[in-house]
Tab-separated table of N, CA and C in Angstrom:
chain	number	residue	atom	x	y	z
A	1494	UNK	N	116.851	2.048	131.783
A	1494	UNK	CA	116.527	0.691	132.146
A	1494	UNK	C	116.028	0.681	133.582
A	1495	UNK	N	115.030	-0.531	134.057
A	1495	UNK	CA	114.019	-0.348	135.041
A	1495	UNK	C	114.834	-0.801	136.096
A	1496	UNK	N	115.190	-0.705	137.460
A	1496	UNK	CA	115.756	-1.372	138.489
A	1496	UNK	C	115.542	-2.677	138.347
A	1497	UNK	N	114.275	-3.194	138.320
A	1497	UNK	CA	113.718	-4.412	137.984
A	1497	UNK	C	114.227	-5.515	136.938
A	1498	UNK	N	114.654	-4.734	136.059
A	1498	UNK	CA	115.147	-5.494	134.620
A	1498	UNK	C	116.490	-5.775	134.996
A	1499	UNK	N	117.043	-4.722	135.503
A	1499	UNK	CA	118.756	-4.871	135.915
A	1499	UNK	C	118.658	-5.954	136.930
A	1500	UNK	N	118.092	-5.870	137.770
A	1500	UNK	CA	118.227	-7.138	138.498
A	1500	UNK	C	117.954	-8.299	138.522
A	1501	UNK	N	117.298	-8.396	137.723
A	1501	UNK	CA	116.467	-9.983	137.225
A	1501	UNK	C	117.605	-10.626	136.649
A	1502	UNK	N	118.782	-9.877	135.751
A	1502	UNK	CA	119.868	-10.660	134.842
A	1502	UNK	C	120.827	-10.830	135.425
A	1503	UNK	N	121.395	-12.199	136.081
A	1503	UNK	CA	122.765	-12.374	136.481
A	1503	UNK	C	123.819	-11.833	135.725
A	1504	UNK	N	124.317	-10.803	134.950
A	1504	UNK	CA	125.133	-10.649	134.751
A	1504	UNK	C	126.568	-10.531	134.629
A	1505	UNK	N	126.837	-11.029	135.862
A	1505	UNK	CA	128.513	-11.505	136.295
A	1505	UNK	C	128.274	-13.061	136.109
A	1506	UNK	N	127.593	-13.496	135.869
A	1506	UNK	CA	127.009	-15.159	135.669
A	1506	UNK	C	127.307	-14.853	134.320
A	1507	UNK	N	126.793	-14.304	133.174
A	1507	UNK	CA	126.681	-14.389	131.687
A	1507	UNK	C	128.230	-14.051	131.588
A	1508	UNK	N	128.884	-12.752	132.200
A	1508	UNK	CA	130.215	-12.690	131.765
A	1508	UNK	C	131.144	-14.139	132.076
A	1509	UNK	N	131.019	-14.196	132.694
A	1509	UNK	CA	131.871	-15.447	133.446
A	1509	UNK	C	131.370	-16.766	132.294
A	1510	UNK	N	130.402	-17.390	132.448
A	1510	UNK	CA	130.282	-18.548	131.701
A	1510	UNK	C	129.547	-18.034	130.780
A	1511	UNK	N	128.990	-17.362	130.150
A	1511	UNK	CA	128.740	-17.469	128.009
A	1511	UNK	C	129.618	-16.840	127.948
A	1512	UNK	N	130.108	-15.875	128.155
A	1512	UNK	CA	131.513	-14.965	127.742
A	1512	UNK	C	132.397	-14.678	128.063
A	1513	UNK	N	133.059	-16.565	128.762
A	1513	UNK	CA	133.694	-17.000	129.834
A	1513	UNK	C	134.901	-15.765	129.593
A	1514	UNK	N	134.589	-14.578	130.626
A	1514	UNK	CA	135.289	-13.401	130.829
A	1514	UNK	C	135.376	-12.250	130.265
A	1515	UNK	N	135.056	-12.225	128.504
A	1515	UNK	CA	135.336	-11.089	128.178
A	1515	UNK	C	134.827	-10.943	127.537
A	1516	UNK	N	134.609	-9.708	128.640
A	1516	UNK	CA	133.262	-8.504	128.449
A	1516	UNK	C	133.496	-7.559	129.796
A	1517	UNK	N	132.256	-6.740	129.681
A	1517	UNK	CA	132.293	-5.724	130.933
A	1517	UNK	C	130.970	-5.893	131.204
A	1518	UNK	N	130.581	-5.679	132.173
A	1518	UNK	CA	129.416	-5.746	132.955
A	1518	UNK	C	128.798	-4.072	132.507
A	1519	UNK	N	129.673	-3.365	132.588
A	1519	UNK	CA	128.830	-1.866	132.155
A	1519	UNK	C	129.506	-1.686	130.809
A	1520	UNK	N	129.062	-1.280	130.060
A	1520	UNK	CA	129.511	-0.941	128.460
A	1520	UNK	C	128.258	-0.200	127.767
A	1521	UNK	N	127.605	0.080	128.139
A	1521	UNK	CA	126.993	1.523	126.952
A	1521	UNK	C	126.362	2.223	127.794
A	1522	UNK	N	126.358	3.472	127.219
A	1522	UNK	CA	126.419	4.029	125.855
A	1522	UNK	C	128.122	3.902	125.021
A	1523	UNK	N	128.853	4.099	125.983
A	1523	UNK	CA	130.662	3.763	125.589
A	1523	UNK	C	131.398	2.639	126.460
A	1524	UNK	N	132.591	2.280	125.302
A	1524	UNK	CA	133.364	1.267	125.730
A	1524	UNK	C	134.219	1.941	126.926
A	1525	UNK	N	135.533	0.664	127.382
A	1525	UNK	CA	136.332	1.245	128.049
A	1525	UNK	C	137.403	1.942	126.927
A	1526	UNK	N	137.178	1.418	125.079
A	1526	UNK	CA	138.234	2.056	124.439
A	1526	UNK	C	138.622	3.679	124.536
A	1527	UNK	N	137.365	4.024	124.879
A	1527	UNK	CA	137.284	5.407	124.638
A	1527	UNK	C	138.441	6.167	126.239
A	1528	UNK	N	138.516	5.468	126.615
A	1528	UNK	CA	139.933	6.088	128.125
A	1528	UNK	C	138.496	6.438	129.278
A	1529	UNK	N	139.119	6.627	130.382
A	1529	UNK	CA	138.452	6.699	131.726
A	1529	UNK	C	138.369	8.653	131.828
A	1530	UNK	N	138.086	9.213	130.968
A	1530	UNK	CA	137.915	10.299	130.924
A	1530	UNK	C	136.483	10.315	131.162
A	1531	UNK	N	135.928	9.249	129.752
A	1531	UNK	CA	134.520	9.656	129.374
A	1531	UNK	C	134.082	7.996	129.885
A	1532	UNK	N	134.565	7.280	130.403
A	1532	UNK	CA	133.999	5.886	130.798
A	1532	UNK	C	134.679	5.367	132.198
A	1533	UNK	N	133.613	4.704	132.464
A	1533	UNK	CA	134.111	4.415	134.187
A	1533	UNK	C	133.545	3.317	134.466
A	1534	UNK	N	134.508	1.958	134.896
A	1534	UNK	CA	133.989	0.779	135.080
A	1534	UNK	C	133.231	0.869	136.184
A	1535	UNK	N	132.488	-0.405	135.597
A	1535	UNK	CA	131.178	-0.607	136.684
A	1535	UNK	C	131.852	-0.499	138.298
A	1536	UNK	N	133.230	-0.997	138.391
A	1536	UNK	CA	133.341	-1.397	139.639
A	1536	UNK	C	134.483	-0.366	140.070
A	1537	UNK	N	134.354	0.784	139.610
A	1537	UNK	CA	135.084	1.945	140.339
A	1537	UNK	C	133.702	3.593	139.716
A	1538	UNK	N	132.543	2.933	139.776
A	1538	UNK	CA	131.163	3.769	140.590
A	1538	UNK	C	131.113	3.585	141.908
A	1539	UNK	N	130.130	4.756	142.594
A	1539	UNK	CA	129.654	4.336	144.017
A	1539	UNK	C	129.323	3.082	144.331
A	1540	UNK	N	128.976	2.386	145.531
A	1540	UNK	CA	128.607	1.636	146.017
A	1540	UNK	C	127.046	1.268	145.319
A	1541	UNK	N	126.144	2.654	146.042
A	1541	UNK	CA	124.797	2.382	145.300
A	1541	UNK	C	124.628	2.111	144.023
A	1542	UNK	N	125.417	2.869	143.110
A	1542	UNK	CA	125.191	2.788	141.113
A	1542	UNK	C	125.910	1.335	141.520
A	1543	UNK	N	126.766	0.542	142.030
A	1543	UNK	CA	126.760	-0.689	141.789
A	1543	UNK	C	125.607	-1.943	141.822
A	1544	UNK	N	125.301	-1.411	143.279
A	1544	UNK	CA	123.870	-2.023	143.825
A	1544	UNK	C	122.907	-2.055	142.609
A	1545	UNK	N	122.884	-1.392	141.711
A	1545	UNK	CA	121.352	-1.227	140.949
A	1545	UNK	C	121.676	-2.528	139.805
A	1546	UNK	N	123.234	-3.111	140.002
A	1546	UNK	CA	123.532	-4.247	138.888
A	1546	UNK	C	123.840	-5.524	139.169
A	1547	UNK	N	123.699	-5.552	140.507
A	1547	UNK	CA	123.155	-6.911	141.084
A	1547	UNK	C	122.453	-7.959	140.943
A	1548	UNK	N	122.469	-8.808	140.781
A	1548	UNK	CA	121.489	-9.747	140.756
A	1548	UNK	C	120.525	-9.977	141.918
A	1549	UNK	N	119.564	-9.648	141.618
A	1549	UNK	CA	118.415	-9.782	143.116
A	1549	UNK	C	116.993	-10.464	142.468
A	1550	UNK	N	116.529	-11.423	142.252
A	1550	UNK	CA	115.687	-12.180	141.687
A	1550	UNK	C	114.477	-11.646	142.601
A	1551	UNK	N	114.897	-11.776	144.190
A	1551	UNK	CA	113.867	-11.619	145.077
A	1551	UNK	C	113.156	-9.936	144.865
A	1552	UNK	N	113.681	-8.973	144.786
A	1552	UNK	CA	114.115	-7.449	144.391
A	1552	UNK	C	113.001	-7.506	142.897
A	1553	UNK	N	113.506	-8.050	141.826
A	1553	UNK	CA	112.765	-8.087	140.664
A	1553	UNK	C	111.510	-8.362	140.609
A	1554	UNK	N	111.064	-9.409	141.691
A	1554	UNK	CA	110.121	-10.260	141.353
A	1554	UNK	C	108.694	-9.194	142.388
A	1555	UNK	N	109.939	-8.296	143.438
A	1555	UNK	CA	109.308	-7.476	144.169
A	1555	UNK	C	108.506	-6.031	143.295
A	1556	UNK	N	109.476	-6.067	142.470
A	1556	UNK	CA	108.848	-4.437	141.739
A	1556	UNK	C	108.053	-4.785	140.406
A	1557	UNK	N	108.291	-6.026	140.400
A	1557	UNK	CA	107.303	-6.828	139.311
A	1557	UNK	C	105.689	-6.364	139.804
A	1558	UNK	N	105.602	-7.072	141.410
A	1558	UNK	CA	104.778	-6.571	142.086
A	1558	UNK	C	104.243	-5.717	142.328
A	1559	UNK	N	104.708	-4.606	142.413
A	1559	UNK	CA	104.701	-3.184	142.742
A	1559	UNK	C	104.178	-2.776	141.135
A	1560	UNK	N	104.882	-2.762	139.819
A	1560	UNK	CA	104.450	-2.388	138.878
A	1560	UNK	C	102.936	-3.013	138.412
A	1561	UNK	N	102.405	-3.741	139.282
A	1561	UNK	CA	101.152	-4.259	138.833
A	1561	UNK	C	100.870	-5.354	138.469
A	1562	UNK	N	102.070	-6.231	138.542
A	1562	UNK	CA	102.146	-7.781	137.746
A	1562	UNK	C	102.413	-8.842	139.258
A	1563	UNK	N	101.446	-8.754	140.035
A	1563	UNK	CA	101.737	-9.208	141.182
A	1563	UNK	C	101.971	-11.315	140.562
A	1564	UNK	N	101.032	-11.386	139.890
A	1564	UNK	CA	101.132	-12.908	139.119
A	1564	UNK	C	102.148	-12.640	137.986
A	1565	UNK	N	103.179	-12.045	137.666
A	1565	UNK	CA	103.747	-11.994	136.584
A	1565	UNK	C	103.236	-11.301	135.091
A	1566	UNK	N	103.733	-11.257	134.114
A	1566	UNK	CA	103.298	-11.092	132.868
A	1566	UNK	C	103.762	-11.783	131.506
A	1567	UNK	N	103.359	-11.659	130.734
A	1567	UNK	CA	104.233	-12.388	129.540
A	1567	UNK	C	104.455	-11.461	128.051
A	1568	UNK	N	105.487	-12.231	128.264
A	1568	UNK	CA	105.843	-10.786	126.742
A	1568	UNK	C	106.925	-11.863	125.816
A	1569	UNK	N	106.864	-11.155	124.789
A	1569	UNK	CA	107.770	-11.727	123.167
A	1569	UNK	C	108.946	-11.241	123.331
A	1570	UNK	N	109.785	-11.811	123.115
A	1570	UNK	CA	111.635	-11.402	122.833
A	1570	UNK	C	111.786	-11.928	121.698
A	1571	UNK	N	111.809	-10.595	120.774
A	1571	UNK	CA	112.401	-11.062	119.194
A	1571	UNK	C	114.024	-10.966	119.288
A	1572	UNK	N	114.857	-11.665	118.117
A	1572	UNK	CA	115.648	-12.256	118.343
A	1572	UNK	C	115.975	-12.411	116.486
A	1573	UNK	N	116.844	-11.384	115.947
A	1573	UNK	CA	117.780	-11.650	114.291
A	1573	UNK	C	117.728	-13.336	114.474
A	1574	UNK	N	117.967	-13.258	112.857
A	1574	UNK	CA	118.896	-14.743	113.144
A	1574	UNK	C	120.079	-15.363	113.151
A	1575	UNK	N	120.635	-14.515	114.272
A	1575	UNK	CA	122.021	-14.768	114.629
A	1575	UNK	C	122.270	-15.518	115.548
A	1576	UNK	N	123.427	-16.444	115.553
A	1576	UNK	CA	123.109	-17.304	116.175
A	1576	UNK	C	123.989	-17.169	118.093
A	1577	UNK	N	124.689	-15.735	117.866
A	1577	UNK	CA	124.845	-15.629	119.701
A	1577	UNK	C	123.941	-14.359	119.843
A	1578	UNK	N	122.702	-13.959	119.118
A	1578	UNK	CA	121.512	-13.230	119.362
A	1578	UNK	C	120.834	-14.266	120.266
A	1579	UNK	N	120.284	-14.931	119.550
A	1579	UNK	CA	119.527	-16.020	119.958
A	1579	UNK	C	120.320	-16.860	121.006
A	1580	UNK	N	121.464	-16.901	121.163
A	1580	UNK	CA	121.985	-17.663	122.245
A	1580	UNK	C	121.804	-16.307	124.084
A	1581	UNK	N	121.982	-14.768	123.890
A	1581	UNK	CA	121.534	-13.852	124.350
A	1581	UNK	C	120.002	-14.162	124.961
A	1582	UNK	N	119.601	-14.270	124.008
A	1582	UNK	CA	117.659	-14.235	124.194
A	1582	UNK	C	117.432	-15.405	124.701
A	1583	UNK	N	117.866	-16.589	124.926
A	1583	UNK	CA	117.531	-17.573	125.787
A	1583	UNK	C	118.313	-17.601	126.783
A	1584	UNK	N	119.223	-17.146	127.116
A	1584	UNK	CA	120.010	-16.813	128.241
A	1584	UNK	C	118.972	-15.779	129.635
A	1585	UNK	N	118.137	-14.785	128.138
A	1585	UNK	CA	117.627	-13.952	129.332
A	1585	UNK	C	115.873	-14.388	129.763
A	1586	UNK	N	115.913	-15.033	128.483
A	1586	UNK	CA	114.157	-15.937	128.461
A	1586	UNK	C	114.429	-16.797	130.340
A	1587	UNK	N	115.481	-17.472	130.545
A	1587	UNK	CA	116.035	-18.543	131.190
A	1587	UNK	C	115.880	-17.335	133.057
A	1588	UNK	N	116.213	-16.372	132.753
A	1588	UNK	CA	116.260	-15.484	134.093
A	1588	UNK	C	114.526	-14.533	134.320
A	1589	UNK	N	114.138	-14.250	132.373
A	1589	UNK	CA	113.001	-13.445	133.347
A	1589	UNK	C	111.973	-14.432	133.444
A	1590	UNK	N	112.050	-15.887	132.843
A	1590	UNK	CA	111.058	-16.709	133.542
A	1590	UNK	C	111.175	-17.453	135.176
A	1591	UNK	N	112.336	-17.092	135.192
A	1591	UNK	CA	112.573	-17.478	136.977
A	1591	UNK	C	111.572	-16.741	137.648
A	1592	UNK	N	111.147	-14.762	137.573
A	1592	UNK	CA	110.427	-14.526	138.387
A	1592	UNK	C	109.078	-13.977	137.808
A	1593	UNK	N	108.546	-15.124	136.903
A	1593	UNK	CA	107.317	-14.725	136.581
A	1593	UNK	C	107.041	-14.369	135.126
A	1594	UNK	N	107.996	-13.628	134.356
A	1594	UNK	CA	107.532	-12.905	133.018
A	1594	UNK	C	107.573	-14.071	132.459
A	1595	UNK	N	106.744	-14.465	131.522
A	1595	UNK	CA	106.475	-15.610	130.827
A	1595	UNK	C	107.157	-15.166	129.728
A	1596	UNK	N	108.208	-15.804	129.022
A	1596	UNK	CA	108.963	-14.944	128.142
A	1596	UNK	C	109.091	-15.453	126.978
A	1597	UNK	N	108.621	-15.984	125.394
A	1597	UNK	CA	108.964	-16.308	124.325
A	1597	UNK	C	109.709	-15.545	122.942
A	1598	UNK	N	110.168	-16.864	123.055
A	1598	UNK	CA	111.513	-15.859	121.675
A	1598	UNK	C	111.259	-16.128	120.395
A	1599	UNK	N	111.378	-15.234	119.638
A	1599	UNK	CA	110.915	-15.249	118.463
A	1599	UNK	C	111.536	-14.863	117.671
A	1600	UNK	N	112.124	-15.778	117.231
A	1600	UNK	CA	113.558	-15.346	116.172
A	1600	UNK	C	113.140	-15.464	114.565
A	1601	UNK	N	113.271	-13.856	114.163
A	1601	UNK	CA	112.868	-13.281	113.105
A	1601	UNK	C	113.990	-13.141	112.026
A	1602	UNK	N	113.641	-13.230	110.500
A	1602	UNK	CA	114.807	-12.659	110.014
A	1602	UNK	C	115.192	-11.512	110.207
A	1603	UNK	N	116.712	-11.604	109.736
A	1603	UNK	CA	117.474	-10.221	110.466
A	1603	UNK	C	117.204	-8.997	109.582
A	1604	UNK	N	116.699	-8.853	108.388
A	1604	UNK	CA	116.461	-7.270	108.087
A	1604	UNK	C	114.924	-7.023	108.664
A	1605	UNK	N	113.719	-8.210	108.686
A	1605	UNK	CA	112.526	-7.480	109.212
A	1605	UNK	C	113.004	-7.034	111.042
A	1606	UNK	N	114.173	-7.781	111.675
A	1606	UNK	CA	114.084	-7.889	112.896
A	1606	UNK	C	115.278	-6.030	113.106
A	1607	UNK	N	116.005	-5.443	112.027
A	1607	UNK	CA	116.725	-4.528	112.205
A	1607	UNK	C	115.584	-3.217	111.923
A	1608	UNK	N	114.299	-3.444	110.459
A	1608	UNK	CA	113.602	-2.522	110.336
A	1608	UNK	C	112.655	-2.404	111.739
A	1609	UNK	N	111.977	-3.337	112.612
A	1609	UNK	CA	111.343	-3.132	113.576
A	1609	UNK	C	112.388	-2.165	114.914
A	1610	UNK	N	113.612	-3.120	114.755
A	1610	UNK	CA	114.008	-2.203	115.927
A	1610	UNK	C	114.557	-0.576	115.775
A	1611	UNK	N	114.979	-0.298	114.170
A	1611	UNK	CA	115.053	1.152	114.429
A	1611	UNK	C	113.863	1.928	113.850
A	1612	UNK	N	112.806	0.953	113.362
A	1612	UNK	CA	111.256	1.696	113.734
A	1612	UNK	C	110.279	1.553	114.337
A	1613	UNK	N	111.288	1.354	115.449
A	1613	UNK	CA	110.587	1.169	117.197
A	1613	UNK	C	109.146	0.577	116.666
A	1614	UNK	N	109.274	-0.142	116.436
A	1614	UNK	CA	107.814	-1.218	115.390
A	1614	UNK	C	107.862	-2.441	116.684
A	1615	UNK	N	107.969	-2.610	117.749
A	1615	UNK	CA	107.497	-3.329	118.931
A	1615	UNK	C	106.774	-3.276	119.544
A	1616	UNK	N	105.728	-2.943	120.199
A	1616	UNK	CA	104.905	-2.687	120.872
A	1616	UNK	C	104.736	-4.413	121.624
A	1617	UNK	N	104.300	-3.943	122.584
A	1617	UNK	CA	104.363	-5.341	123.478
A	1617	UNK	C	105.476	-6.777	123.359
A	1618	UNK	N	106.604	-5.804	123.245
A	1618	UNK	CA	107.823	-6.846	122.590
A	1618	UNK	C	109.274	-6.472	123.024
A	1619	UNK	N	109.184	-7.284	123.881
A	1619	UNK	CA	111.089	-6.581	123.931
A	1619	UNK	C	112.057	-7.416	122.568
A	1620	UNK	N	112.738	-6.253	122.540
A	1620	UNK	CA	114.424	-6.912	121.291
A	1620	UNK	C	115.932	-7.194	122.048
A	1621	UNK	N	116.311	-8.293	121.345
A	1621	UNK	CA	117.758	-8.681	122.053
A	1621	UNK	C	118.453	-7.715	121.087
A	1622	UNK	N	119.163	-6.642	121.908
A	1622	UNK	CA	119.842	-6.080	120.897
A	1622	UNK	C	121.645	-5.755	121.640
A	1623	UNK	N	122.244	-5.783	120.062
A	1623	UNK	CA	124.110	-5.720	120.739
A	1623	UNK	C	124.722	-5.670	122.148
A	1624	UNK	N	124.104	-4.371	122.354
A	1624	UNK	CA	124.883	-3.785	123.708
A	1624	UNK	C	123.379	-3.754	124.781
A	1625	UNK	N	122.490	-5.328	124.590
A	1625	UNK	CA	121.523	-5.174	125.961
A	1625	UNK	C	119.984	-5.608	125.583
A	1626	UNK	N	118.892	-4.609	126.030
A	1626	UNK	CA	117.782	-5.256	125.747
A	1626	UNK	C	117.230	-3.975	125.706
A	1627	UNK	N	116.356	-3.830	124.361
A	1627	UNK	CA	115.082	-2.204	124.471
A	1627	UNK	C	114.239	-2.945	124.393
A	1628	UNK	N	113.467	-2.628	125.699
A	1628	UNK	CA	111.749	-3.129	125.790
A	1628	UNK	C	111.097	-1.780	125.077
A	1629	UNK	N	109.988	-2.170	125.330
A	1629	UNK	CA	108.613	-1.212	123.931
A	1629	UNK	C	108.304	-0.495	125.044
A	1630	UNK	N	107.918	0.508	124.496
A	1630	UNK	CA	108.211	2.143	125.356
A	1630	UNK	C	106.976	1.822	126.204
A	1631	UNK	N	105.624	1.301	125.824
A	1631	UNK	CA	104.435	0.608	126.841
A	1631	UNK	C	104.995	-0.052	128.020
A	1632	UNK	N	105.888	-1.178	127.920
A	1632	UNK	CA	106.107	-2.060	129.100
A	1632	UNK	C	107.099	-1.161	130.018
A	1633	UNK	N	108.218	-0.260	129.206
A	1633	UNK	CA	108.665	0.509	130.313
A	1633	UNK	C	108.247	1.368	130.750
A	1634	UNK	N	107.289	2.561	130.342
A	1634	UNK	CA	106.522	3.060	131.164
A	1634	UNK	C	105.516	2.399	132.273
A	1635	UNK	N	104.933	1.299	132.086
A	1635	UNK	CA	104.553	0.459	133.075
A	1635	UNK	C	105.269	0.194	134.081
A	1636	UNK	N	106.431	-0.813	133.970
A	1636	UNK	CA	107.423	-0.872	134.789
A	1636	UNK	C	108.104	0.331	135.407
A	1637	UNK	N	107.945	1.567	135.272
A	1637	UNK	CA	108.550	2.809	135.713
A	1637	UNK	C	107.469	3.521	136.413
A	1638	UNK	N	106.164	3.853	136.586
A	1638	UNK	CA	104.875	3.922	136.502
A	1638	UNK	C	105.020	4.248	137.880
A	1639	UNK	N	105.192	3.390	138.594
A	1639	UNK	CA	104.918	2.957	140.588
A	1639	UNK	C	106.413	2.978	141.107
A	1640	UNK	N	107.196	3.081	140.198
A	1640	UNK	CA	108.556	3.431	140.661
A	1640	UNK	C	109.313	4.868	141.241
């Protein structure tokens, strides 16, 4: 995931009020079930690996810049039809239109919306998915590009 993307999402904002508390701010690839052997909360990493999960709108809107989208860009967020999918996908429609990405959601049924995402069948499309967001391998190489 792009510095850019991580920072654009308030995330201690979403834990706190949509999931008024529970949740973790870091959770994949593993939970905390698995013991602190093989998992390590967000907030006993370094300082810097914290920094990269910040909320910085100003930061996002900067490497937005830098990746080439000095006016922004616009892209599709498909979205099952579930209904705290879709509550997810306007949560994040709501942050990456703050700095520019023009963002529409497009809530698909849920087996064409499960065959696209595990046959990476997106192209110019990010997916709200369980544990986060996979943009289409185009926009993150873009976004990674000048990074």
């Amino acid at each position: 995931m792009s510095p850019g993307r991580r920072t654009t999402i308030d995330r201690r904002e979403i834990l706190s009020d949509f999931m008024e508390g529970q949740g973790y701010l870091l959770a994949w690839p593993v939970w905390d079930s698995v013991g602190e052997t093989v998992y390590t909360p967000l907030d006993k990493l370094p300082a810097d690996v914290q920094a990269l999960y910040d909320y910085n709108p100003t930061e996002a809107k900067r490497l937005l810049a830098e990746a080439g989208f000095p006016n922004g860009m616009a892209i599709e967020l498909l979205s099952p039809q579930v209904e705290s999918y879709i509550d997810r996908a306007n949560i994040v429609k709501t942050y990456w239109d703050s700095i520019g990405v023009s963002t529409t959601v497009n809530v698909i049924e849920s087996g064409t919306f499960y065959d696209r995402l595990y046959g990476k069948n997106y192209e110019d499309t990010a997916i709200v998915a369980l544990c986060g967001l996979v943009l289409s391998h185009r926009h993150y190489l873009q976004l990674r590009q000048d990074q």
